[in-house]
Amino acid sequence: MRSLKLTTLNQVLEMPIVGLGTWRAQPEEVERAVWAALQAGYRHIDTAFNYNTEETIGKVLTRWFREGNGKREDLFITTKLPNCGNRAADVSRFLKMSLEKLQLSYVDLYLIHMPFSFHCNEGNFTPLTNEDGTFSLDNDSDIISTWQAMEEQVEQGLVKAIGLSNFNQSQIERIYKCARIKPAVLQVELHAYLQQKELRALCKSLGIAVTAYAPLGSPGANKHFSSKYNYSIDDFPDILGHPCVCALAEKYKKTPGQILLRHLIQQDIIVIPKSGNPDRIKTNIALFDFELSAEDLEELNALDRDENGRIFDFLFFKGVERHPEYPFKQRIDGW
Ligand SMILES: NC(=O)c1ccc[n+]([C@@H]2O[C@H](COP(=O)([O-])OP(=O)(O)OC[C@H]3O[C@@H](n4cnc5c(N)ncnc54)[C@H](OP(=O)(O)O)[C@@H]3O)[C@@H](O)[C@H]2O)c1
């Protein structure tokens, strides 16, 4: 499988260009999926403190090592600092909780999950909410001091590389200017309908690798979003079913999922499709025996809807748009 080289503190790290996503998967599903993925050749797993999948992943990895399938350095594990721990003073303790659950002594990549922060409910490590249902914004935290605490984790050997997720252009530039250890990766929503062309150009100029989350358009999240975002299920984008994607699948004798993923990796974008289905887990990584022609790549590039293609705007965190670091202000400017 292809890897991208990440430059981090005094070393170059290899990041496999395809990883397994684990958001919204239940423990039994994660257990089966991570095992099936490792058997299918995945060496990169994406999780986060607030997915509640770290503990199960830790169990699977421990079994995988114990049974002699490989060593720690064969794997690339990403996890994320939650928005309720998004302040300098909390970075170390949240990372330690993640490492404990994952049963690992380090992670390869630690990301600040979101640029905005909420006060923390210390009982269950979730965001605190106010009586009116709005989220309790922590307006005092600042992304620069949080980044400095992230850098300390690299220096202590607890993480190999650090990066950002859901940060916008100006937030990335602010961090980059002050960083002693530059962000290695930006993880953002990225698929055929939201191709993030400007953000990708910025990252390229700064030497930051880009990971696409929801690379298939997160089709299984339609029910979740219809309750959380008031989305009508019928309005939820069906990128896998787009006629152009289906026609290319027919032409290359591949699945629509493989066409969407190949479109991204062919442009050096890391992909982390989630699946709990063993067949889809296998096909989602079988991307290296074909190449989309320049003409077909252009056809897929033309599906971009820019901001109108965005699915994840986090407005289900009621009141989040009032946080000074809410990253998608342009979406609500018209309100
Ligand atoms: N940083 C962030 O804020 C953030 C936000 C969202 C996601 N993420 C990460 O990115 C990962 C991927 O995003 P995502 O899970 O939202 O969406 P996704 O990977 O685009 O889509 C996953 C959905 O597609 C289905 N699927 C998988 N492969 C398929 C195929 N070949 N054909 C048809 N359907 C297929 C899966 O169902 P089955 O399981 O039934 O196959 C699942 O419902 C997450 O799991 C998470 O690790 C990060």
mmCIF file of C-alpha atoms and ligand atoms in Angstrom:
data_model
loop_
_atom_site.group_PDB
_atom_site.id
_atom_site.type_symbol
_atom_site.label_atom_id
_atom_site.label_comp_id
_atom_site.label_asym_id
_atom_site.label_seq_id
_atom_site.Cartn_x
_atom_site.Cartn_y
_atom_site.Cartn_z
ATOM 1 C CA MET A 1 0.000 0.000 0.000
ATOM 2 C CA ARG A 2 1.173 3.542 -0.664
ATOM 3 C CA SER A 3 2.271 5.749 2.226
ATOM 4 C CA LEU A 4 2.802 9.483 2.477
ATOM 5 C CA LYS A 5 5.878 10.825 4.234
ATOM 6 C CA LEU A 6 5.143 13.120 7.159
ATOM 7 C CA THR A 7 7.883 15.325 8.490
ATOM 8 C CA THR A 8 7.724 15.596 12.228
ATOM 9 C CA LEU A 9 10.145 16.248 15.077
ATOM 10 C CA ASN A 10 13.577 15.032 13.932
ATOM 11 C CA GLN A 11 12.080 12.224 11.922
ATOM 12 C CA VAL A 12 10.118 11.246 8.881
ATOM 13 C CA LEU A 13 7.024 9.164 9.477
ATOM 14 C CA GLU A 14 5.204 6.993 6.932
ATOM 15 C CA MET A 15 1.421 7.399 6.957
ATOM 16 C CA PRO A 16 -0.535 4.778 4.973
ATOM 17 C CA ILE A 17 -2.750 6.570 2.459
ATOM 18 C CA VAL A 18 -5.767 4.372 3.321
ATOM 19 C CA GLY A 19 -6.989 3.919 6.885
ATOM 20 C CA LEU A 20 -10.080 2.548 8.588
ATOM 21 C CA GLY A 21 -12.548 5.074 10.052
ATOM 22 C CA THR A 22 -14.368 4.037 13.233
ATOM 23 C CA TRP A 23 -16.889 6.826 13.989
ATOM 24 C CA ARG A 24 -20.407 5.720 14.972
ATOM 25 C CA ALA A 25 -19.505 2.031 15.137
ATOM 26 C CA GLN A 26 -20.715 -0.014 18.113
ATOM 27 C CA PRO A 27 -18.120 -2.028 20.131
ATOM 28 C CA GLU A 28 -18.911 -5.445 18.562
ATOM 29 C CA GLU A 29 -18.846 -3.888 15.094
ATOM 30 C CA VAL A 30 -15.537 -2.109 15.782
ATOM 31 C CA GLU A 31 -14.011 -5.306 17.105
ATOM 32 C CA ARG A 32 -14.946 -7.255 13.974
ATOM 33 C CA ALA A 33 -14.132 -4.371 11.626
ATOM 34 C CA VAL A 34 -10.662 -3.602 13.008
ATOM 35 C CA TRP A 35 -9.734 -7.280 13.002
ATOM 36 C CA ALA A 36 -11.033 -7.736 9.441
ATOM 37 C CA ALA A 37 -9.198 -4.585 8.363
ATOM 38 C CA LEU A 38 -5.884 -5.751 9.819
ATOM 39 C CA GLN A 39 -6.360 -9.110 8.071
ATOM 40 C CA ALA A 40 -7.114 -7.260 4.818
ATOM 41 C CA GLY A 41 -3.863 -5.303 5.051
ATOM 42 C CA TYR A 42 -4.923 -2.019 6.685
ATOM 43 C CA ARG A 43 -2.163 -0.633 8.881
ATOM 44 C CA HIS A 44 -3.791 2.713 9.686
ATOM 45 C CA ILE A 45 -6.757 3.130 12.062
ATOM 46 C CA ASP A 46 -8.535 6.420 12.802
ATOM 47 C CA THR A 47 -10.277 6.965 16.128
ATOM 48 C CA ALA A 48 -10.999 9.777 18.609
ATOM 49 C CA PHE A 49 -11.541 10.154 22.347
ATOM 50 C CA ASN A 50 -15.202 10.903 21.763
ATOM 51 C CA TYR A 51 -15.967 8.017 19.348
ATOM 52 C CA ASN A 52 -15.890 5.595 22.298
ATOM 53 C CA THR A 53 -14.038 3.116 20.128
ATOM 54 C CA GLU A 54 -10.554 3.424 21.633
ATOM 55 C CA GLU A 55 -11.054 0.736 24.261
ATOM 56 C CA THR A 56 -12.255 -1.853 21.759
ATOM 57 C CA ILE A 57 -9.509 -0.945 19.299
ATOM 58 C CA GLY A 58 -6.996 -1.380 22.131
ATOM 59 C CA LYS A 59 -8.303 -4.906 22.781
ATOM 60 C CA VAL A 60 -8.038 -5.846 19.110
ATOM 61 C CA LEU A 61 -4.534 -4.426 18.714
ATOM 62 C CA THR A 62 -3.324 -6.224 21.837
ATOM 63 C CA ARG A 63 -4.657 -9.512 20.461
ATOM 64 C CA TRP A 64 -3.088 -8.800 17.048
ATOM 65 C CA PHE A 65 0.336 -8.209 18.616
ATOM 66 C CA ARG A 66 -0.007 -11.155 21.019
ATOM 67 C CA GLU A 67 -0.806 -13.543 18.184
ATOM 68 C CA GLY A 68 2.393 -12.493 16.421
ATOM 69 C CA ASN A 69 0.777 -10.730 13.441
ATOM 70 C CA GLY A 70 3.024 -7.714 13.609
ATOM 71 C CA LYS A 71 4.751 -5.128 15.752
ATOM 72 C CA ARG A 72 3.688 -1.730 17.067
ATOM 73 C CA GLU A 73 5.831 0.073 14.492
ATOM 74 C CA ASP A 74 3.921 -1.667 11.679
ATOM 75 C CA LEU A 75 0.777 0.296 12.560
ATOM 76 C CA PHE A 76 -0.278 3.932 12.261
ATOM 77 C CA ILE A 77 -2.827 4.920 14.916
ATOM 78 C CA THR A 78 -4.526 8.320 14.982
ATOM 79 C CA THR A 79 -6.615 9.664 17.832
ATOM 80 C CA LYS A 80 -7.961 13.111 18.739
ATOM 81 C CA LEU A 81 -8.209 15.574 21.619
ATOM 82 C CA PRO A 82 -11.942 16.106 22.314
ATOM 83 C CA ASN A 83 -13.626 19.508 22.244
ATOM 84 C CA CYS A 84 -14.292 19.264 26.012
ATOM 85 C CA GLY A 85 -10.539 18.878 26.638
ATOM 86 C CA ASN A 86 -9.477 21.499 24.170
ATOM 87 C CA ARG A 87 -7.236 23.647 26.350
ATOM 88 C CA ALA A 88 -3.523 23.578 27.166
ATOM 89 C CA ALA A 89 -3.996 22.319 30.726
ATOM 90 C CA ASP A 90 -6.026 19.301 29.552
ATOM 91 C CA VAL A 91 -4.006 17.980 26.611
ATOM 92 C CA SER A 92 -1.752 15.699 28.615
ATOM 93 C CA ARG A 93 -4.496 14.058 30.707
ATOM 94 C CA PHE A 94 -6.790 13.425 27.716
ATOM 95 C CA LEU A 95 -3.923 11.946 25.723
ATOM 96 C CA LYS A 96 -3.016 9.692 28.653
ATOM 97 C CA MET A 97 -6.641 8.482 28.892
ATOM 98 C CA SER A 98 -6.607 7.685 25.158
ATOM 99 C CA LEU A 99 -3.285 5.820 25.409
ATOM 100 C CA GLU A 100 -4.568 3.816 28.335
ATOM 101 C CA LYS A 101 -7.719 2.798 26.469
ATOM 102 C CA LEU A 102 -5.735 1.971 23.328
ATOM 103 C CA GLN A 103 -3.193 0.020 25.469
ATOM 104 C CA LEU A 104 -0.409 1.838 23.619
ATOM 105 C CA SER A 105 2.631 3.777 24.812
ATOM 106 C CA TYR A 106 2.325 6.284 21.949
ATOM 107 C CA VAL A 107 0.054 7.215 19.042
ATOM 108 C CA ASP A 108 1.419 8.037 15.622
ATOM 109 C CA LEU A 109 -0.799 11.072 15.150
ATOM 110 C CA TYR A 110 -2.679 13.210 17.673
ATOM 111 C CA LEU A 111 -5.115 15.776 16.283
ATOM 112 C CA ILE A 112 -6.963 18.667 17.892
ATOM 113 C CA HIS A 113 -10.420 17.403 16.909
ATOM 114 C CA MET A 114 -12.111 20.789 16.582
ATOM 115 C CA PRO A 115 -10.909 24.370 17.019
ATOM 116 C CA PHE A 116 -13.710 25.360 19.441
ATOM 117 C CA SER A 117 -13.932 24.267 23.101
ATOM 118 C CA PHE A 118 -16.660 23.455 25.590
ATOM 119 C CA HIS A 119 -16.466 23.240 29.346
ATOM 120 C CA CYS A 120 -16.094 19.663 30.466
ATOM 121 C CA ASN A 121 -18.491 17.504 32.438
ATOM 122 C CA GLU A 122 -15.879 15.804 34.615
ATOM 123 C CA GLY A 123 -18.274 12.952 35.390
ATOM 124 C CA ASN A 124 -18.278 11.522 31.882
ATOM 125 C CA PHE A 125 -15.856 13.704 29.892
ATOM 126 C CA THR A 126 -18.507 15.126 27.583
ATOM 127 C CA PRO A 127 -19.317 18.806 26.901
ATOM 128 C CA LEU A 128 -21.333 20.619 29.570
ATOM 129 C CA THR A 129 -24.650 22.052 28.447
ATOM 130 C CA ASN A 130 -26.662 24.969 29.831
ATOM 131 C CA GLU A 131 -30.266 24.822 31.038
ATOM 132 C CA ASP A 132 -31.544 26.066 27.670
ATOM 133 C CA GLY A 133 -29.802 23.185 25.860
ATOM 134 C CA THR A 134 -26.973 25.305 24.457
ATOM 135 C CA PHE A 135 -23.423 24.035 24.881
ATOM 136 C CA SER A 136 -21.289 25.683 27.540
ATOM 137 C CA LEU A 137 -18.669 27.520 25.482
ATOM 138 C CA ASP A 138 -15.157 27.864 26.824
ATOM 139 C CA ASN A 139 -14.150 31.172 25.287
ATOM 140 C CA ASP A 140 -10.936 31.397 27.330
ATOM 141 C CA SER A 141 -9.104 28.505 25.735
ATOM 142 C CA ASP A 142 -6.848 29.483 22.888
ATOM 143 C CA ILE A 143 -5.646 27.392 20.015
ATOM 144 C CA ILE A 144 -2.034 28.576 20.238
ATOM 145 C CA SER A 145 -1.468 27.498 23.840
ATOM 146 C CA THR A 146 -3.277 24.207 23.136
ATOM 147 C CA TRP A 147 -0.899 23.671 20.223
ATOM 148 C CA GLN A 148 2.101 24.325 22.482
ATOM 149 C CA ALA A 149 0.824 21.613 24.838
ATOM 150 C CA MET A 150 0.473 19.289 21.819
ATOM 151 C CA GLU A 151 4.140 19.966 20.973
ATOM 152 C CA GLU A 152 5.139 18.901 24.485
ATOM 153 C CA GLN A 153 3.506 15.501 23.877
ATOM 154 C CA VAL A 154 5.783 14.950 20.865
ATOM 155 C CA GLU A 155 8.823 15.917 22.920
ATOM 156 C CA GLN A 156 7.805 13.456 25.625
ATOM 157 C CA GLY A 157 7.565 10.646 23.060
ATOM 158 C CA LEU A 158 3.832 10.086 23.619
ATOM 159 C CA VAL A 159 2.936 10.971 20.028
ATOM 160 C CA LYS A 160 4.983 10.871 16.842
ATOM 161 C CA ALA A 161 3.190 13.663 14.979
ATOM 162 C CA ILE A 162 0.532 16.262 15.721
ATOM 163 C CA GLY A 163 -2.089 17.881 13.553
ATOM 164 C CA LEU A 164 -5.424 19.628 13.242
ATOM 165 C CA SER A 165 -8.962 18.693 12.325
ATOM 166 C CA ASN A 166 -11.827 20.944 11.203
ATOM 167 C CA PHE A 167 -9.608 24.050 11.342
ATOM 168 C CA ASN A 168 -10.149 26.725 8.692
ATOM 169 C CA GLN A 169 -7.523 28.518 6.637
ATOM 170 C CA SER A 170 -6.841 31.422 9.017
ATOM 171 C CA GLN A 171 -6.709 29.130 12.060
ATOM 172 C CA ILE A 172 -4.150 26.894 10.308
ATOM 173 C CA GLU A 173 -2.064 29.938 9.391
ATOM 174 C CA ARG A 174 -2.155 31.252 12.975
ATOM 175 C CA ILE A 175 -0.938 27.919 14.358
ATOM 176 C CA TYR A 176 1.666 27.496 11.628
ATOM 177 C CA LYS A 177 3.238 30.896 12.348
ATOM 178 C CA CYS A 178 3.811 30.142 16.052
ATOM 179 C CA ALA A 179 4.526 26.421 15.836
ATOM 180 C CA ARG A 180 7.904 25.009 16.816
ATOM 181 C CA ILE A 181 6.617 21.650 15.539
ATOM 182 C CA LYS A 182 4.540 22.263 12.438
ATOM 183 C CA PRO A 183 1.192 20.505 11.967
ATOM 184 C CA ALA A 184 1.869 17.310 10.003
ATOM 185 C CA VAL A 185 -1.737 16.626 8.968
ATOM 186 C CA LEU A 186 -5.060 18.402 8.523
ATOM 187 C CA GLN A 187 -8.116 16.122 8.717
ATOM 188 C CA VAL A 188 -11.245 17.658 7.191
ATOM 189 C CA GLU A 189 -14.486 16.658 5.513
ATOM 190 C CA LEU A 190 -13.489 15.994 1.911
ATOM 191 C CA HIS A 191 -15.305 14.131 -0.847
ATOM 192 C CA ALA A 192 -16.448 14.661 -4.423
ATOM 193 C CA TYR A 193 -19.073 17.254 -3.354
ATOM 194 C CA LEU A 194 -16.715 19.196 -1.018
ATOM 195 C CA GLN A 195 -13.257 19.061 -2.544
ATOM 196 C CA GLN A 196 -11.635 21.742 -0.351
ATOM 197 C CA LYS A 197 -9.483 23.013 -3.210
ATOM 198 C CA GLU A 198 -8.293 26.213 -1.473
ATOM 199 C CA LEU A 199 -7.558 24.497 1.813
ATOM 200 C CA ARG A 200 -5.639 21.769 -0.019
ATOM 201 C CA ALA A 201 -3.560 24.367 -1.872
ATOM 202 C CA LEU A 202 -2.721 26.068 1.437
ATOM 203 C CA CYS A 203 -1.724 22.733 3.012
ATOM 204 C CA LYS A 204 0.417 21.877 0.010
ATOM 205 C CA SER A 205 2.251 25.174 0.301
ATOM 206 C CA LEU A 206 2.894 24.537 4.023
ATOM 207 C CA GLY A 207 3.863 20.870 3.652
ATOM 208 C CA ILE A 208 0.798 19.639 5.587
ATOM 209 C CA ALA A 209 -0.716 16.317 4.452
ATOM 210 C CA VAL A 210 -4.513 16.236 4.073
ATOM 211 C CA THR A 211 -6.776 13.446 5.315
ATOM 212 C CA ALA A 212 -10.309 13.201 3.922
ATOM 213 C CA TYR A 213 -12.983 12.269 6.417
ATOM 214 C CA ALA A 214 -16.372 11.161 5.126
ATOM 215 C CA PRO A 215 -14.649 10.315 1.801
ATOM 216 C CA LEU A 216 -17.780 8.448 0.657
ATOM 217 C CA GLY A 217 -20.100 11.220 1.850
ATOM 218 C CA SER A 218 -20.859 9.410 5.139
ATOM 219 C CA PRO A 219 -23.955 7.646 3.720
ATOM 220 C CA GLY A 220 -24.733 5.775 6.949
ATOM 221 C CA ALA A 221 -24.989 9.018 8.912
ATOM 222 C CA ASN A 222 -28.218 10.117 7.230
ATOM 223 C CA LYS A 223 -30.468 9.038 10.126
ATOM 224 C CA HIS A 224 -28.035 10.444 12.696
ATOM 225 C CA PHE A 225 -28.002 13.775 10.853
ATOM 226 C CA SER A 226 -31.734 13.892 10.302
ATOM 227 C CA SER A 227 -32.232 13.866 14.079
ATOM 228 C CA LYS A 228 -29.229 16.044 14.978
ATOM 229 C CA TYR A 229 -29.240 18.547 12.121
ATOM 230 C CA ASN A 230 -32.895 18.472 11.046
ATOM 231 C CA TYR A 231 -31.717 17.170 7.674
ATOM 232 C CA SER A 232 -34.386 15.552 5.601
ATOM 233 C CA ILE A 233 -33.127 12.042 4.828
ATOM 234 C CA ASP A 234 -34.166 12.593 1.197
ATOM 235 C CA ASP A 235 -31.927 15.688 0.958
ATOM 236 C CA PHE A 236 -28.893 13.802 2.272
ATOM 237 C CA PRO A 237 -26.314 13.641 -0.515
ATOM 238 C CA ASP A 238 -25.941 10.295 -2.269
ATOM 239 C CA ILE A 239 -22.485 10.673 -3.783
ATOM 240 C CA LEU A 240 -22.068 6.918 -4.240
ATOM 241 C CA GLY A 241 -25.235 6.942 -6.362
ATOM 242 C CA HIS A 242 -24.260 9.893 -8.573
ATOM 243 C CA PRO A 243 -24.646 8.856 -12.247
ATOM 244 C CA CYS A 244 -21.091 9.937 -13.085
ATOM 245 C CA VAL A 245 -19.656 7.829 -10.222
ATOM 246 C CA CYS A 246 -21.792 4.826 -11.218
ATOM 247 C CA ALA A 247 -20.791 5.153 -14.888
ATOM 248 C CA LEU A 248 -17.099 5.234 -13.945
ATOM 249 C CA ALA A 249 -17.597 2.205 -11.686
ATOM 250 C CA GLU A 250 -19.047 0.378 -14.684
ATOM 251 C CA LYS A 251 -16.223 1.538 -16.950
ATOM 252 C CA TYR A 252 -13.384 0.488 -14.592
ATOM 253 C CA LYS A 253 -15.245 -2.607 -13.257
ATOM 254 C CA LYS A 254 -14.892 -1.260 -9.725
ATOM 255 C CA THR A 255 -17.401 -0.278 -7.028
ATOM 256 C CA PRO A 256 -18.623 3.342 -6.741
ATOM 257 C CA GLY A 257 -16.784 3.464 -3.390
ATOM 258 C CA GLN A 258 -13.505 2.511 -5.071
ATOM 259 C CA ILE A 259 -13.992 5.256 -7.683
ATOM 260 C CA LEU A 260 -14.562 7.920 -4.996
ATOM 261 C CA LEU A 261 -11.579 6.757 -2.941
ATOM 262 C CA ARG A 262 -9.281 6.422 -5.952
ATOM 263 C CA HIS A 263 -10.243 9.974 -7.003
ATOM 264 C CA LEU A 264 -8.814 11.214 -3.689
ATOM 265 C CA ILE A 265 -5.707 9.049 -3.275
ATOM 266 C CA GLN A 266 -4.670 9.774 -6.851
ATOM 267 C CA GLN A 267 -4.340 13.386 -5.658
ATOM 268 C CA ASP A 268 -2.278 12.340 -2.586
ATOM 269 C CA ILE A 269 -5.208 12.754 -0.215
ATOM 270 C CA ILE A 270 -5.276 10.238 2.655
ATOM 271 C CA VAL A 271 -8.662 8.479 3.019
ATOM 272 C CA ILE A 272 -10.215 6.846 6.101
ATOM 273 C CA PRO A 273 -13.461 5.186 4.943
ATOM 274 C CA LYS A 274 -15.453 3.581 7.738
ATOM 275 C CA SER A 275 -17.023 0.197 7.201
ATOM 276 C CA GLY A 276 -18.215 -2.618 9.410
ATOM 277 C CA ASN A 277 -18.843 -4.871 6.432
ATOM 278 C CA PRO A 278 -15.983 -7.326 5.688
ATOM 279 C CA ASP A 279 -16.483 -7.176 1.903
ATOM 280 C CA ARG A 280 -16.546 -3.383 1.811
ATOM 281 C CA ILE A 281 -13.546 -3.259 4.170
ATOM 282 C CA LYS A 282 -11.624 -5.319 1.596
ATOM 283 C CA THR A 283 -12.728 -3.415 -1.511
ATOM 284 C CA ASN A 284 -12.151 -0.012 0.108
ATOM 285 C CA ILE A 285 -8.426 -0.735 0.269
ATOM 286 C CA ALA A 286 -8.178 -2.513 -3.103
ATOM 287 C CA LEU A 287 -7.339 0.731 -4.893
ATOM 288 C CA PHE A 288 -3.914 0.119 -6.293
ATOM 289 C CA ASP A 289 -4.531 -1.981 -9.407
ATOM 290 C CA PHE A 290 -6.170 0.732 -11.496
ATOM 291 C CA GLU A 291 -5.744 4.395 -12.355
ATOM 292 C CA LEU A 292 -8.377 6.963 -13.319
ATOM 293 C CA SER A 293 -7.559 8.750 -16.559
ATOM 294 C CA ALA A 294 -6.921 12.517 -16.470
ATOM 295 C CA GLU A 295 -10.260 13.014 -18.225
ATOM 296 C CA ASP A 296 -12.158 10.945 -15.651
ATOM 297 C CA LEU A 297 -10.415 12.732 -12.783
ATOM 298 C CA GLU A 298 -11.622 16.026 -14.310
ATOM 299 C CA GLU A 299 -15.161 14.684 -14.510
ATOM 300 C CA LEU A 300 -15.046 13.877 -10.787
ATOM 301 C CA ASN A 301 -13.428 17.246 -10.005
ATOM 302 C CA ALA A 302 -16.413 18.897 -11.668
ATOM 303 C CA LEU A 303 -18.799 17.378 -9.069
ATOM 304 C CA ASP A 304 -17.475 19.849 -6.478
ATOM 305 C CA ARG A 305 -20.263 21.907 -4.861
ATOM 306 C CA ASP A 306 -17.822 23.793 -2.656
ATOM 307 C CA GLU A 307 -19.445 24.943 0.641
ATOM 308 C CA ASN A 308 -22.851 23.716 -0.561
ATOM 309 C CA GLY A 309 -21.459 20.200 -0.433
ATOM 310 C CA ARG A 310 -20.609 20.386 3.272
ATOM 311 C CA ILE A 311 -22.371 17.826 5.493
ATOM 312 C CA PHE A 312 -20.574 18.428 8.828
ATOM 313 C CA ASP A 313 -21.046 21.955 10.190
ATOM 314 C CA PHE A 314 -21.375 20.966 13.896
ATOM 315 C CA LEU A 315 -24.410 23.200 14.416
ATOM 316 C CA PHE A 316 -25.961 20.335 16.363
ATOM 317 C CA PHE A 317 -23.761 21.642 19.211
ATOM 318 C CA LYS A 318 -26.441 24.219 19.933
ATOM 319 C CA GLY A 319 -24.885 27.706 20.184
ATOM 320 C CA VAL A 320 -21.449 26.640 18.877
ATOM 321 C CA GLU A 321 -21.586 29.322 16.168
ATOM 322 C CA ARG A 322 -21.090 31.926 18.932
ATOM 323 C CA HIS A 323 -17.688 30.454 19.849
ATOM 324 C CA PRO A 324 -14.885 32.753 18.580
ATOM 325 C CA GLU A 325 -13.151 29.749 16.972
ATOM 326 C CA TYR A 326 -16.248 28.277 15.252
ATOM 327 C CA PRO A 327 -14.595 27.538 11.886
ATOM 328 C CA PHE A 328 -17.469 27.796 9.407
ATOM 329 C CA LYS A 329 -18.740 31.353 10.071
ATOM 330 C CA GLN A 330 -19.297 31.944 6.364
ATOM 331 C CA ARG A 331 -22.098 29.366 6.551
ATOM 332 C CA ILE A 332 -24.056 31.391 9.049
ATOM 333 C CA ASP A 333 -23.192 34.899 7.863
ATOM 334 C CA GLY A 334 -26.390 34.964 5.879
ATOM 335 C CA TRP A 335 -28.535 34.286 8.979
HETATM 336 N N1 LIG B 1 -12.392 14.686 12.329
HETATM 337 C C1 LIG B 1 -13.708 14.669 12.321
HETATM 338 O O1 LIG B 1 -14.383 15.594 12.806
HETATM 339 C C2 LIG B 1 -14.405 13.512 11.686
HETATM 340 C C3 LIG B 1 -15.762 13.602 11.354
HETATM 341 C C4 LIG B 1 -16.362 12.513 10.749
HETATM 342 C C5 LIG B 1 -15.633 11.371 10.477
HETATM 343 N N2 LIG B 1 -14.315 11.280 10.838
HETATM 344 C C6 LIG B 1 -13.513 10.048 10.592
HETATM 345 O O2 LIG B 1 -13.632 9.713 9.212
HETATM 346 C C7 LIG B 1 -14.142 8.397 9.085
HETATM 347 C C8 LIG B 1 -14.943 8.262 7.807
HETATM 348 O O3 LIG B 1 -16.055 9.134 7.790
HETATM 349 P P1 LIG B 1 -17.562 8.625 7.957
HETATM 350 O O4 LIG B 1 -17.569 7.373 8.742
HETATM 351 O O5 LIG B 1 -18.372 9.756 8.436
HETATM 352 O O6 LIG B 1 -18.042 8.388 6.455
HETATM 353 P P2 LIG B 1 -17.615 7.501 5.201
HETATM 354 O O7 LIG B 1 -16.395 6.724 5.484
HETATM 355 O O8 LIG B 1 -17.667 8.409 4.032
HETATM 356 O O9 LIG B 1 -18.862 6.519 5.060
HETATM 357 C C9 LIG B 1 -19.072 5.459 5.965
HETATM 358 C C10 LIG B 1 -20.416 4.824 5.602
HETATM 359 O O10 LIG B 1 -20.358 4.313 4.266
HETATM 360 C C11 LIG B 1 -20.691 2.934 4.245
HETATM 361 N N3 LIG B 1 -19.718 2.331 3.312
HETATM 362 C C12 LIG B 1 -18.413 2.063 3.532
HETATM 363 N N4 LIG B 1 -17.834 1.592 2.419
HETATM 364 C C13 LIG B 1 -18.782 1.565 1.472
HETATM 365 C C14 LIG B 1 -18.789 1.177 0.114
HETATM 366 N N5 LIG B 1 -17.680 0.741 -0.479
HETATM 367 N N6 LIG B 1 -19.959 1.267 -0.565
HETATM 368 C C15 LIG B 1 -21.085 1.710 0.044
HETATM 369 N N7 LIG B 1 -21.143 2.101 1.337
HETATM 370 C C16 LIG B 1 -19.999 2.036 2.037
HETATM 371 C C17 LIG B 1 -20.514 2.438 5.663
HETATM 372 O O11 LIG B 1 -21.465 1.429 5.938
HETATM 373 P P3 LIG B 1 -20.993 -0.052 6.408
HETATM 374 O O12 LIG B 1 -20.290 0.120 7.703
HETATM 375 O O13 LIG B 1 -22.276 -0.786 6.511
HETATM 376 O O14 LIG B 1 -20.092 -0.561 5.305
HETATM 377 C C18 LIG B 1 -20.819 3.683 6.500
HETATM 378 O O15 LIG B 1 -22.194 3.796 6.725
HETATM 379 C C19 LIG B 1 -14.968 8.232 10.371
HETATM 380 O O16 LIG B 1 -15.342 6.897 10.616
HETATM 381 C C20 LIG B 1 -14.022 8.828 11.372
HETATM 382 O O17 LIG B 1 -12.981 7.926 11.685
HETATM 383 C C21 LIG B 1 -13.694 12.345 11.409
#
